[in-house]
Amino acid sequence: SAAPSELPKEFRLFRQGPNDTEIGRFLFDDEAATSVMTEYERAGVELMIDLDHQSATEHIDKDPTARDARGWFRLELRNGELWAVNVHWTDDGARRVLEHRQRYISPLFAHVKGNVTRVIGAALVTMPAIHNAPPLLASTEGS
């Protein structure tokens, strides 16, 4: 099994250009990058990684841990792509990633007519909506 040192410290949230998902196509271009980074810098706080987008859904009344962070990150632009960087995991988030309980990240974002305008956070998920999402940890023999 993976060691805690293998936990990802960064991961891509959006490719440059169109990002195809189960709910449509979302554009991350120069305009989106400017909007996202302006909103992020204005807020001035790290962004949360939750579990299955529970902090933004009706689960908050059913699960007392729904609003708990599984990790925290900062945003960075790299060659037109949006990355989560300086990722640090809570004990629960780290355990879930290392045990392959949730293998993917799903960004939580605002958009206008398919254009990404703001990133609110991200979630650990078992089935990502974004097509061709890479796993947080590479699969290893026997895991």
mmCIF file of N, CA and C in Angstrom, residues 34-132:
data_model
loop_
_atom_site.group_PDB
_atom_site.id
_atom_site.type_symbol
_atom_site.label_atom_id
_atom_site.label_comp_id
_atom_site.label_asym_id
_atom_site.label_seq_id
_atom_site.Cartn_x
_atom_site.Cartn_y
_atom_site.Cartn_z
ATOM 1 N N THR A 34 -8.388 34.477 -15.362
ATOM 2 C CA THR A 34 -8.388 35.790 -14.713
ATOM 3 C C THR A 34 -9.507 35.885 -13.683
ATOM 4 N N SER A 35 -10.704 35.449 -14.050
ATOM 5 C CA SER A 35 -11.844 35.494 -13.146
ATOM 6 C C SER A 35 -11.605 34.631 -11.908
ATOM 7 N N VAL A 36 -11.160 33.393 -12.122
ATOM 8 C CA VAL A 36 -10.940 32.458 -11.020
ATOM 9 C C VAL A 36 -9.882 32.998 -10.056
ATOM 10 N N MET A 37 -8.752 33.474 -10.600
ATOM 11 C CA MET A 37 -7.670 33.940 -9.736
ATOM 12 C C MET A 37 -8.047 35.244 -9.022
ATOM 13 N N THR A 38 -8.805 36.119 -9.677
ATOM 14 C CA THR A 38 -9.257 37.356 -9.035
ATOM 15 C C THR A 38 -10.153 37.034 -7.848
ATOM 16 N N GLU A 39 -11.120 36.120 -8.045
ATOM 17 C CA GLU A 39 -12.024 35.730 -6.961
ATOM 18 C C GLU A 39 -11.263 35.039 -5.822
ATOM 19 N N TYR A 40 -10.330 34.186 -6.187
ATOM 20 C CA TYR A 40 -9.539 33.460 -5.187
ATOM 21 C C TYR A 40 -8.708 34.437 -4.345
ATOM 22 N N GLU A 41 -8.011 35.357 -5.021
ATOM 23 C CA GLU A 41 -7.166 36.312 -4.302
ATOM 24 C C GLU A 41 -8.005 37.273 -3.466
ATOM 25 N N ARG A 42 -9.194 37.647 -3.949
ATOM 26 C CA ARG A 42 -10.084 38.531 -3.197
ATOM 27 C C ARG A 42 -10.511 37.866 -1.894
ATOM 28 N N ALA A 43 -10.841 36.580 -1.940
ATOM 29 C CA ALA A 43 -11.273 35.855 -0.744
ATOM 30 C C ALA A 43 -10.126 35.690 0.252
ATOM 31 N N GLY A 44 -8.926 35.422 -0.245
ATOM 32 C CA GLY A 44 -7.745 35.359 0.599
ATOM 33 C C GLY A 44 -7.672 34.189 1.562
ATOM 34 N N VAL A 45 -8.338 33.082 1.235
ATOM 35 C CA VAL A 45 -8.282 31.897 2.100
ATOM 36 C C VAL A 45 -7.977 30.656 1.269
ATOM 37 N N GLU A 46 -7.443 29.639 1.952
ATOM 38 C CA GLU A 46 -7.246 28.363 1.278
ATOM 39 C C GLU A 46 -8.608 27.755 0.968
ATOM 40 N N LEU A 47 -8.640 26.894 -0.028
ATOM 41 C CA LEU A 47 -9.882 26.238 -0.434
ATOM 42 C C LEU A 47 -9.932 24.827 0.146
ATOM 43 N N MET A 48 -11.152 24.355 0.394
ATOM 44 C CA MET A 48 -11.378 23.092 1.076
ATOM 45 C C MET A 48 -11.558 21.934 0.094
ATOM 46 N N ILE A 49 -11.061 20.785 0.510
ATOM 47 C CA ILE A 49 -11.399 19.510 -0.126
ATOM 48 C C ILE A 49 -12.369 18.826 0.824
ATOM 49 N N ASP A 50 -13.581 18.542 0.327
ATOM 50 C CA ASP A 50 -14.540 17.820 1.152
ATOM 51 C C ASP A 50 -14.751 16.425 0.569
ATOM 52 N N LEU A 51 -15.770 15.739 1.047
ATOM 53 C CA LEU A 51 -16.077 14.393 0.579
ATOM 54 C C LEU A 51 -17.348 14.451 -0.252
ATOM 55 N N ASP A 52 -17.267 14.068 -1.513
ATOM 56 C CA ASP A 52 -18.427 13.980 -2.405
ATOM 57 C C ASP A 52 -19.264 15.264 -2.473
ATOM 58 N N HIS A 53 -18.604 16.411 -2.366
ATOM 59 C CA HIS A 53 -19.294 17.720 -2.435
ATOM 60 C C HIS A 53 -20.358 17.871 -1.355
ATOM 61 N N GLN A 54 -20.202 17.150 -0.239
ATOM 62 C CA GLN A 54 -21.220 17.179 0.808
ATOM 63 C C GLN A 54 -21.408 18.556 1.427
ATOM 64 N N SER A 55 -20.357 19.367 1.497
ATOM 65 C CA SER A 55 -20.504 20.671 2.151
ATOM 66 C C SER A 55 -21.399 21.602 1.346
ATOM 67 N N ALA A 56 -21.640 21.273 0.089
ATOM 68 C CA ALA A 56 -22.440 22.131 -0.789
ATOM 69 C C ALA A 56 -23.790 21.517 -1.122
ATOM 70 N N THR A 57 -24.193 20.469 -0.414
ATOM 71 C CA THR A 57 -25.430 19.763 -0.771
ATOM 72 C C THR A 57 -26.329 19.547 0.432
ATOM 73 N N GLU A 58 -27.391 18.827 0.202
ATOM 74 C CA GLU A 58 -28.377 18.547 1.242
ATOM 75 C C GLU A 58 -27.852 17.609 2.327
ATOM 76 N N HIS A 59 -26.676 17.006 2.127
ATOM 77 C CA HIS A 59 -26.133 16.067 3.119
ATOM 78 C C HIS A 59 -25.852 16.730 4.467
ATOM 79 N N ILE A 60 -25.753 18.054 4.477
ATOM 80 C CA ILE A 60 -25.328 18.718 5.708
ATOM 81 C C ILE A 60 -26.260 18.445 6.881
ATOM 82 N N ASP A 61 -27.518 18.145 6.622
ATOM 83 C CA ASP A 61 -28.430 17.847 7.712
ATOM 84 C C ASP A 61 -28.364 16.390 8.152
ATOM 85 N N LYS A 62 -27.835 15.520 7.310
ATOM 86 C CA LYS A 62 -27.825 14.086 7.588
ATOM 87 C C LYS A 62 -26.513 13.591 8.187
ATOM 88 N N ASP A 63 -25.420 14.244 7.845
ATOM 89 C CA ASP A 63 -24.101 13.784 8.263
ATOM 90 C C ASP A 63 -23.405 14.909 9.026
ATOM 91 N N PRO A 64 -23.143 14.701 10.311
ATOM 92 C CA PRO A 64 -22.511 15.771 11.096
ATOM 93 C C PRO A 64 -21.094 16.126 10.626
ATOM 94 N N THR A 65 -20.460 15.237 9.840
ATOM 95 C CA THR A 65 -19.104 15.544 9.349
ATOM 96 C C THR A 65 -19.124 16.105 7.923
ATOM 97 N N ALA A 66 -20.316 16.364 7.373
ATOM 98 C CA ALA A 66 -20.413 16.773 5.967
ATOM 99 C C ALA A 66 -19.629 18.051 5.676
ATOM 100 N N ARG A 67 -19.566 18.950 6.631
ATOM 101 C CA ARG A 67 -18.853 20.211 6.396
ATOM 102 C C ARG A 67 -17.374 20.113 6.758
ATOM 103 N N ASP A 68 -16.925 18.961 7.220
ATOM 104 C CA ASP A 68 -15.522 18.802 7.610
ATOM 105 C C ASP A 68 -14.617 18.750 6.381
ATOM 106 N N ALA A 69 -13.492 19.407 6.490
ATOM 107 C CA ALA A 69 -12.493 19.365 5.417
ATOM 108 C C ALA A 69 -11.764 18.026 5.443
ATOM 109 N N ARG A 70 -11.468 17.524 4.264
ATOM 110 C CA ARG A 70 -10.589 16.358 4.113
ATOM 111 C C ARG A 70 -9.206 16.821 3.653
ATOM 112 N N GLY A 71 -9.105 18.112 3.317
ATOM 113 C CA GLY A 71 -7.836 18.707 2.929
ATOM 114 C C GLY A 71 -8.031 20.173 2.591
ATOM 115 N N TRP A 72 -6.910 20.847 2.333
ATOM 116 C CA TRP A 72 -6.893 22.276 2.003
ATOM 117 C C TRP A 72 -5.891 22.503 0.884
ATOM 118 N N PHE A 73 -6.122 23.547 0.066
ATOM 119 C CA PHE A 73 -5.190 23.826 -1.027
ATOM 120 C C PHE A 73 -5.237 25.293 -1.441
ATOM 121 N N ARG A 74 -4.243 25.651 -2.230
ATOM 122 C CA ARG A 74 -4.170 26.970 -2.858
ATOM 123 C C ARG A 74 -4.286 26.765 -4.369
ATOM 124 N N LEU A 75 -4.597 27.834 -5.090
ATOM 125 C CA LEU A 75 -4.713 27.761 -6.552
ATOM 126 C C LEU A 75 -3.488 28.357 -7.215
ATOM 127 N N GLU A 76 -3.128 27.781 -8.364
ATOM 128 C CA GLU A 76 -2.018 28.294 -9.162
ATOM 129 C C GLU A 76 -2.289 28.024 -10.639
ATOM 130 N N LEU A 77 -1.936 28.992 -11.480
ATOM 131 C CA LEU A 77 -2.013 28.804 -12.929
ATOM 132 C C LEU A 77 -0.680 28.268 -13.425
ATOM 133 N N ARG A 78 -0.747 27.272 -14.306
ATOM 134 C CA ARG A 78 0.461 26.695 -14.917
ATOM 135 C C ARG A 78 0.178 26.458 -16.385
ATOM 136 N N ASN A 79 0.819 27.229 -17.240
ATOM 137 C CA ASN A 79 0.676 27.051 -18.687
ATOM 138 C C ASN A 79 -0.787 26.990 -19.110
ATOM 139 N N GLY A 80 -1.603 27.879 -18.539
ATOM 140 C CA GLY A 80 -3.008 27.947 -18.922
ATOM 141 C C GLY A 80 -3.915 26.945 -18.229
ATOM 142 N N GLU A 81 -3.338 26.078 -17.383
ATOM 143 C CA GLU A 81 -4.132 25.108 -16.625
ATOM 144 C C GLU A 81 -4.285 25.602 -15.193
ATOM 145 N N LEU A 82 -5.326 25.109 -14.507
ATOM 146 C CA LEU A 82 -5.527 25.474 -13.110
ATOM 147 C C LEU A 82 -5.152 24.290 -12.227
ATOM 148 N N TRP A 83 -4.265 24.549 -11.282
ATOM 149 C CA TRP A 83 -3.764 23.512 -10.389
ATOM 150 C C TRP A 83 -4.088 23.836 -8.938
ATOM 151 N N ALA A 84 -4.362 22.805 -8.161
ATOM 152 C CA ALA A 84 -4.391 22.879 -6.704
ATOM 153 C C ALA A 84 -2.971 22.593 -6.240
ATOM 154 N N VAL A 85 -2.421 23.484 -5.426
ATOM 155 C CA VAL A 85 -1.037 23.342 -4.952
ATOM 156 C C VAL A 85 -1.003 23.501 -3.432
ATOM 157 N N ASN A 86 0.153 23.166 -2.852
ATOM 158 C CA ASN A 86 0.319 23.231 -1.398
ATOM 159 C C ASN A 86 -0.827 22.487 -0.700
ATOM 160 N N VAL A 87 -1.171 21.325 -1.261
ATOM 161 C CA VAL A 87 -2.266 20.521 -0.713
ATOM 162 C C VAL A 87 -1.807 19.907 0.602
ATOM 163 N N HIS A 88 -2.596 20.084 1.628
ATOM 164 C CA HIS A 88 -2.360 19.342 2.866
ATOM 165 C C HIS A 88 -3.657 18.673 3.274
ATOM 166 N N TRP A 89 -3.505 17.438 3.727
ATOM 167 C CA TRP A 89 -4.628 16.543 3.982
ATOM 168 C C TRP A 89 -4.902 16.442 5.474
ATOM 169 N N THR A 90 -6.176 16.331 5.849
ATOM 170 C CA THR A 90 -6.517 15.982 7.219
ATOM 171 C C THR A 90 -6.260 14.481 7.373
ATOM 172 N N ASP A 91 -6.280 13.995 8.616
ATOM 173 C CA ASP A 91 -6.053 12.561 8.829
ATOM 174 C C ASP A 91 -7.082 11.729 8.069
ATOM 175 N N ASP A 92 -8.349 12.153 8.104
ATOM 176 C CA ASP A 92 -9.399 11.406 7.413
ATOM 177 C C ASP A 92 -9.183 11.436 5.901
ATOM 178 N N GLY A 93 -8.872 12.604 5.347
ATOM 179 C CA GLY A 93 -8.626 12.710 3.911
ATOM 180 C C GLY A 93 -7.447 11.854 3.486
ATOM 181 N N ALA A 94 -6.364 11.915 4.249
ATOM 182 C CA ALA A 94 -5.171 11.126 3.930
ATOM 183 C C ALA A 94 -5.496 9.637 3.934
ATOM 184 N N ARG A 95 -6.224 9.191 4.947
ATOM 185 C CA ARG A 95 -6.577 7.772 5.041
ATOM 186 C C ARG A 95 -7.413 7.337 3.830
ATOM 187 N N ARG A 96 -8.390 8.165 3.449
ATOM 188 C CA ARG A 96 -9.245 7.830 2.311
ATOM 189 C C ARG A 96 -8.435 7.714 1.009
ATOM 190 N N VAL A 97 -7.494 8.623 0.805
ATOM 191 C CA VAL A 97 -6.668 8.588 -0.408
ATOM 192 C C VAL A 97 -5.745 7.370 -0.380
ATOM 193 N N LEU A 98 -5.083 7.159 0.751
ATOM 194 C CA LEU A 98 -4.122 6.055 0.843
ATOM 195 C C LEU A 98 -4.792 4.689 0.739
ATOM 196 N N GLU A 99 -6.024 4.592 1.221
ATOM 197 C CA GLU A 99 -6.761 3.323 1.136
ATOM 198 C C GLU A 99 -7.509 3.180 -0.190
ATOM 199 N N HIS A 100 -7.355 4.152 -1.078
ATOM 200 C CA HIS A 100 -8.035 4.157 -2.384
ATOM 201 C C HIS A 100 -9.555 4.130 -2.222
ATOM 202 N N ARG A 101 -10.069 4.667 -1.121
ATOM 203 C CA ARG A 101 -11.525 4.712 -0.917
ATOM 204 C C ARG A 101 -12.155 5.737 -1.859
ATOM 205 N N GLN A 102 -11.493 6.858 -2.022
ATOM 206 C CA GLN A 102 -11.849 7.843 -3.044
ATOM 207 C C GLN A 102 -10.559 8.105 -3.816
ATOM 208 N N ARG A 103 -10.593 7.895 -5.130
ATOM 209 C CA ARG A 103 -9.353 7.975 -5.917
ATOM 210 C C ARG A 103 -9.252 9.228 -6.762
ATOM 211 N N TYR A 104 -10.329 10.016 -6.809
ATOM 212 C CA TYR A 104 -10.355 11.142 -7.736
ATOM 213 C C TYR A 104 -10.730 12.448 -7.045
ATOM 214 N N ILE A 105 -10.412 13.534 -7.728
ATOM 215 C CA ILE A 105 -10.782 14.881 -7.285
ATOM 216 C C ILE A 105 -11.809 15.440 -8.254
ATOM 217 N N SER A 106 -12.770 16.155 -7.710
ATOM 218 C CA SER A 106 -13.785 16.831 -8.513
ATOM 219 C C SER A 106 -13.855 18.286 -8.070
ATOM 220 N N PRO A 107 -13.579 19.235 -8.973
ATOM 221 C CA PRO A 107 -13.666 20.640 -8.565
ATOM 222 C C PRO A 107 -15.117 21.070 -8.354
ATOM 223 N N LEU A 108 -15.320 21.942 -7.392
ATOM 224 C CA LEU A 108 -16.608 22.596 -7.181
ATOM 225 C C LEU A 108 -16.420 24.022 -7.668
ATOM 226 N N PHE A 109 -17.220 24.430 -8.667
ATOM 227 C CA PHE A 109 -16.954 25.712 -9.317
ATOM 228 C C PHE A 109 -18.238 26.373 -9.775
ATOM 229 N N ALA A 110 -18.129 27.677 -9.977
ATOM 230 C CA ALA A 110 -19.219 28.456 -10.551
ATOM 231 C C ALA A 110 -18.903 28.685 -12.022
ATOM 232 N N HIS A 111 -19.963 28.841 -12.830
ATOM 233 C CA HIS A 111 -19.770 29.086 -14.253
ATOM 234 C C HIS A 111 -20.917 29.920 -14.777
ATOM 235 N N VAL A 112 -20.650 30.610 -15.862
ATOM 236 C CA VAL A 112 -21.671 31.364 -16.583
ATOM 237 C C VAL A 112 -21.640 30.891 -18.022
ATOM 238 N N LYS A 113 -22.745 30.307 -18.473
ATOM 239 C CA LYS A 113 -22.862 29.797 -19.850
ATOM 240 C C LYS A 113 -21.679 28.903 -20.224
ATOM 241 N N GLY A 114 -21.282 28.040 -19.297
ATOM 242 C CA GLY A 114 -20.213 27.080 -19.577
ATOM 243 C C GLY A 114 -18.809 27.616 -19.404
ATOM 244 N N ASN A 115 -18.679 28.884 -19.018
ATOM 245 C CA ASN A 115 -17.361 29.467 -18.776
ATOM 246 C C ASN A 115 -17.092 29.478 -17.278
ATOM 247 N N VAL A 116 -15.995 28.845 -16.859
ATOM 248 C CA VAL A 116 -15.642 28.778 -15.441
ATOM 249 C C VAL A 116 -15.351 30.191 -14.938
ATOM 250 N N THR A 117 -15.959 30.559 -13.796
ATOM 251 C CA THR A 117 -15.764 31.901 -13.240
ATOM 252 C C THR A 117 -15.130 31.895 -11.856
ATOM 253 N N ARG A 118 -15.317 30.821 -11.099
ATOM 254 C CA ARG A 118 -14.802 30.787 -9.725
ATOM 255 C C ARG A 118 -14.667 29.338 -9.283
ATOM 256 N N VAL A 119 -13.628 29.049 -8.531
ATOM 257 C CA VAL A 119 -13.480 27.734 -7.907
ATOM 258 C C VAL A 119 -13.796 27.898 -6.433
ATOM 259 N N ILE A 120 -14.724 27.091 -5.954
ATOM 260 C CA ILE A 120 -15.208 27.159 -4.579
ATOM 261 C C ILE A 120 -14.438 26.184 -3.697
ATOM 262 N N GLY A 121 -14.056 25.065 -4.269
ATOM 263 C CA GLY A 121 -13.328 24.033 -3.548
ATOM 264 C C GLY A 121 -13.215 22.807 -4.418
ATOM 265 N N ALA A 122 -13.017 21.677 -3.789
ATOM 266 C CA ALA A 122 -12.913 20.410 -4.514
ATOM 267 C C ALA A 122 -13.388 19.305 -3.592
ATOM 268 N N ALA A 123 -13.625 18.134 -4.161
ATOM 269 C CA ALA A 123 -14.107 17.003 -3.377
ATOM 270 C C ALA A 123 -13.348 15.736 -3.718
ATOM 271 N N LEU A 124 -13.149 14.907 -2.716
ATOM 272 C CA LEU A 124 -12.720 13.532 -2.940
ATOM 273 C C LEU A 124 -13.942 12.762 -3.411
ATOM 274 N N VAL A 125 -13.827 12.053 -4.524
ATOM 275 C CA VAL A 125 -14.957 11.309 -5.081
ATOM 276 C C VAL A 125 -14.502 9.945 -5.587
ATOM 277 N N THR A 126 -15.476 9.048 -5.733
ATOM 278 C CA THR A 126 -15.189 7.741 -6.335
ATOM 279 C C THR A 126 -15.396 7.781 -7.841
ATOM 280 N N MET A 127 -16.334 8.607 -8.306
ATOM 281 C CA MET A 127 -16.628 8.716 -9.738
ATOM 282 C C MET A 127 -16.594 10.187 -10.142
ATOM 283 N N PRO A 128 -15.512 10.642 -10.765
ATOM 284 C CA PRO A 128 -15.426 12.053 -11.138
ATOM 285 C C PRO A 128 -16.323 12.371 -12.332
ATOM 286 N N ALA A 129 -16.882 13.573 -12.340
ATOM 287 C CA ALA A 129 -17.689 14.016 -13.484
ATOM 288 C C ALA A 129 -16.798 14.412 -14.656
ATOM 289 N N ILE A 130 -15.596 14.908 -14.368
ATOM 290 C CA ILE A 130 -14.696 15.316 -15.447
ATOM 291 C C ILE A 130 -14.154 14.070 -16.142
ATOM 292 N N HIS A 131 -14.256 14.057 -17.458
ATOM 293 C CA HIS A 131 -13.778 12.913 -18.233
ATOM 294 C C HIS A 131 -12.259 12.821 -18.181
ATOM 295 N N ASN A 132 -11.749 11.602 -18.174
ATOM 296 C CA ASN A 132 -10.315 11.309 -18.199
ATOM 297 C C ASN A 132 -9.554 11.916 -17.026
#
